[in-house]
Amino acid sequence: MSKTYHRVLTIAGSDSGGGAGIQADLKAISANGCFGASVITALTAQNTVGVTAIHPVPIDFVAAQMDAVLSDIGADAVKIGMLFSPELIRTVAAGLKRHDVRTVVLDPVMVAQSGDKLLQDEAIDALKTELIPLATLITPNLPEASVLLGREIATPEDARQAVTDLAAFGCRNVLVKGGHLESGDSDDTLYLVDEQRLITLRGTRIPTRNNHGTGCTLSSAIAAGLAKGQNVETAVRSAKDYISGAIQAGAEYVIGNGHGPVHHFYRFFE
């Protein structure tokens, strides 16, 4: 009997250092039992220290990549990461509608771990109006939630209010990640819109500088869970367990001179 894959398409930028972006996405998708395909939106010259150059992929070629994958392979879930410009955001949104994609995890990547800016200012409004309403789940960190809402989100109380305010943009569920919390823990806040239910996902902060690509990895792992048929809460909990293990395992390694990657395949080898 022929088998079928659980398919996840990642739409994101390429990280030449391999720790974030498309490279991290495909590793996380594979490590979580799914087949990964990709649409590359931008090329970055990047390493553990920072981003030295960004080369956007032509808009029509991004659309061509989407059409090529979705018309043949298809996708049980789509994860979206770095989208550099408003034109690119509109192109991706149109492609999702054209192919009737129903399961979308949107990681609104705005700033790299190094602090380098990855999203044009004018793209923020397009993100709110064109793409967030199509998302099954959005996964901003605290700085990204702050940009989207136009106010500082810095405490657990802020995060609990932020998830409901972000839901007003039209997405079906919201996860605000707590990695930037000033407190000792790294708790995430999940809001299930249909159920109007708020969930705090506890997380112990792991002391390490190898945290490059954590957001990309988490959102891809969530997309993999949804592709396998898990509900949003289950997919998020499973992905949080996975990223916690990947951070813990990656902390034992030294690579590069800055923020190294997590260990995407820690479940398979040391």
XYZ file of C-alpha atoms in Angstrom:
270
model
C 0.000 0.000 0.000
C 1.348 3.428 -0.921
C 2.077 5.827 1.921
C 1.528 9.572 1.930
C 3.604 12.244 3.653
C 2.366 14.927 5.988
C 3.393 17.954 3.920
C 4.559 21.322 5.231
C 5.489 24.225 2.978
C 7.709 26.895 4.478
C 7.714 30.370 2.920
C 10.664 32.275 4.341
C 14.129 33.717 3.831
C 17.335 31.743 3.499
C 19.913 31.912 6.296
C 23.361 31.146 4.896
C 24.506 30.288 8.427
C 21.952 27.474 8.610
C 20.565 28.345 12.031
C 17.348 30.145 11.129
C 15.048 30.782 8.176
C 14.378 28.143 5.535
C 17.246 25.990 6.769
C 15.936 25.829 10.351
C 12.384 25.326 9.089
C 13.237 22.299 6.977
C 15.247 20.747 9.807
C 12.401 21.227 12.289
C 9.768 19.967 9.849
C 11.829 16.856 9.167
C 12.626 16.260 12.842
C 8.892 16.376 13.569
C 7.999 13.719 11.030
C 6.851 15.716 8.010
C 7.957 16.323 4.425
C 9.205 19.874 3.948
C 9.013 21.964 0.786
C 10.116 25.573 0.471
C 9.477 28.933 -1.130
C 12.462 31.240 -0.665
C 11.516 34.901 -0.286
C 14.954 36.421 0.286
C 18.613 35.484 0.480
C 20.588 36.688 3.465
C 24.326 36.834 3.981
C 24.199 35.780 7.602
C 26.130 33.968 10.295
C 25.995 33.665 14.080
C 27.146 37.273 14.486
C 24.717 39.093 12.209
C 23.181 39.830 8.823
C 25.487 41.592 6.411
C 23.265 41.683 3.324
C 19.709 40.909 2.189
C 18.827 40.119 -1.418
C 15.040 39.948 -1.997
C 13.839 37.315 -4.465
C 11.822 38.835 -7.366
C 8.110 38.872 -6.556
C 7.036 36.939 -9.646
C 9.541 34.199 -8.826
C 8.125 33.852 -5.307
C 4.675 33.395 -6.860
C 6.103 30.852 -9.306
C 7.614 28.834 -6.449
C 4.287 28.802 -4.612
C 2.395 27.708 -7.706
C 4.934 24.987 -8.505
C 4.752 23.409 -5.042
C 1.075 23.856 -4.251
C -0.220 22.773 -7.667
C 1.654 19.453 -7.506
C 2.867 18.459 -4.034
C 0.332 20.445 -2.060
C 0.579 21.243 1.643
C -1.241 20.105 4.769
C 0.104 23.215 6.483
C 2.038 26.311 5.456
C 4.510 28.105 7.709
C 5.395 31.708 6.823
C 8.462 33.500 8.074
C 10.478 36.410 6.699
C 8.534 38.585 4.244
C 10.591 41.656 3.441
C 8.162 44.037 1.702
C 4.446 44.877 1.362
C 4.489 43.673 -2.263
C 5.818 40.308 -1.129
C 3.202 40.031 1.609
C 0.409 40.703 -0.877
C 1.876 38.157 -3.300
C 2.028 35.433 -0.642
C -1.511 36.227 0.532
C -2.783 35.981 -3.046
C -1.036 32.627 -3.514
C -2.613 31.208 -0.361
C -6.047 32.254 -1.588
C -5.377 30.980 -5.118
C -4.578 27.514 -3.815
C -7.201 27.559 -1.031
C -4.666 26.974 1.751
C -6.540 26.587 5.032
C -3.832 25.909 7.640
C -1.286 28.708 8.026
C 1.225 29.390 10.809
C 2.540 32.944 10.533
C 5.736 33.877 12.350
C 5.912 37.673 11.823
C 9.701 37.901 11.590
C 10.804 41.516 11.966
C 14.208 41.497 13.655
C 16.992 38.911 13.633
C 18.484 37.554 16.885
C 21.446 39.849 16.244
C 19.164 42.897 16.180
C 19.290 43.358 12.407
C 16.026 44.570 10.883
C 14.341 42.096 8.514
C 11.057 43.846 7.656
C 10.438 47.195 5.971
C 8.340 49.628 8.027
C 5.686 49.924 5.325
C 5.245 46.149 5.328
C 3.738 46.107 8.833
C 0.351 47.449 7.715
C 0.247 44.930 4.861
C 1.002 42.157 7.328
C -1.940 43.240 9.499
C -4.463 43.623 6.714
C -3.435 41.044 4.112
C -1.846 38.086 5.873
C -2.778 37.919 9.551
C -6.491 37.438 8.714
C -5.535 34.274 6.780
C -3.561 32.746 9.652
C -4.603 29.759 11.722
C -2.014 30.884 14.269
C 0.397 33.810 14.588
C 3.502 33.446 16.756
C 5.043 36.844 17.563
C 7.629 37.312 20.275
C 7.293 40.254 22.658
C 9.133 42.819 20.453
C 7.091 41.744 17.404
C 3.833 41.953 19.357
C 4.913 45.425 20.481
C 5.399 46.558 16.883
C 2.095 45.081 15.727
C 0.138 46.722 18.559
C 2.076 49.976 18.733
C 2.816 49.699 22.441
C 5.348 47.981 24.682
C 4.649 44.342 25.548
C 7.127 43.413 28.259
C 5.417 41.510 31.100
C 3.247 38.393 31.446
C 0.272 40.685 32.107
C 1.054 42.600 28.896
C 1.209 39.311 26.979
C -2.189 38.178 28.278
C -3.775 41.395 27.029
C -1.779 41.349 23.796
C -3.062 37.975 22.603
C -6.668 39.124 22.640
C -5.798 42.443 21.003
C -3.814 40.687 18.273
C -6.754 38.367 17.634
C -8.727 41.453 16.604
C -6.631 41.562 13.410
C -8.583 38.490 12.265
C -6.365 35.462 12.931
C -7.888 32.347 14.447
C -5.365 31.833 17.262
C -2.473 33.755 18.820
C 0.720 32.614 20.555
C 2.858 35.329 22.149
C 6.259 33.876 22.979
C 7.878 34.770 26.280
C 11.545 34.358 25.495
C 12.115 38.092 25.936
C 10.411 38.298 29.334
C 12.513 40.024 31.955
C 11.468 37.476 34.565
C 13.362 34.238 35.067
C 10.958 31.995 33.178
C 10.152 31.720 29.483
C 6.373 31.300 29.545
C 4.309 31.561 26.364
C 0.708 32.768 26.171
C -1.741 31.025 23.821
C -5.191 32.374 22.986
C -7.692 30.068 21.290
C -10.062 32.534 19.682
C -13.081 30.288 19.000
C -13.049 29.012 22.579
C -12.045 32.419 24.004
C -9.579 30.467 26.129
C -6.257 31.745 27.433
C -3.500 29.218 28.167
C -0.155 29.828 29.863
C 2.535 27.433 28.666
C 5.243 27.249 31.289
C 8.855 27.166 30.235
C 12.131 27.185 32.137
C 14.711 29.583 30.739
C 17.822 27.740 29.558
C 21.065 29.721 29.926
C 22.710 29.654 26.496
C 23.741 31.967 23.709
C 22.771 29.304 21.156
C 19.253 30.613 20.566
C 19.484 31.620 16.912
C 16.437 30.434 14.979
C 14.278 29.504 17.961
C 11.229 31.297 16.573
C 11.590 29.757 13.127
C 12.045 26.327 14.653
C 9.060 26.605 16.987
C 6.630 27.819 14.328
C 7.769 25.102 11.913
C 7.299 22.439 14.564
C 3.789 23.768 15.223
C 3.032 23.626 11.485
C 4.244 20.025 11.450
C 1.886 19.152 14.285
C -1.058 20.760 12.500
C -0.118 18.952 9.276
C -0.339 15.670 11.169
C -3.861 16.515 12.293
C -3.215 17.813 15.803
C -5.395 20.619 17.123
C -3.774 23.978 17.819
C -3.259 23.480 21.548
C -1.733 20.031 21.102
C 0.514 21.202 18.253
C 1.751 24.181 20.282
C 2.422 22.113 23.407
C 4.271 19.455 21.409
C 6.331 22.094 19.596
C 7.231 23.842 22.846
C 8.485 20.554 24.271
C 10.517 20.024 21.098
C 12.112 23.492 21.047
C 12.925 23.279 24.774
C 14.806 20.038 24.133
C 16.516 21.504 21.073
C 17.697 24.553 23.025
C 18.932 22.404 25.905
C 20.847 20.074 23.591
C 22.223 22.928 21.482
C 23.567 24.667 24.580
C 26.252 22.003 24.825
C 27.828 22.970 21.486
C 30.139 25.764 20.355
C 29.715 27.030 16.801
C 30.574 30.467 15.441
C 31.335 33.600 17.427
C 27.805 34.767 18.211
C 24.362 33.240 18.677
C 24.626 29.617 17.591
C 21.733 27.378 16.531
C 19.579 24.976 18.491
C 20.072 21.233 17.969
C 17.207 20.341 15.623
C 17.928 16.609 15.561
C 18.701 16.043 19.241
C 16.114 13.256 19.391
C 18.067 11.241 16.831
C 21.713 11.776 17.733
C 23.874 13.505 20.327
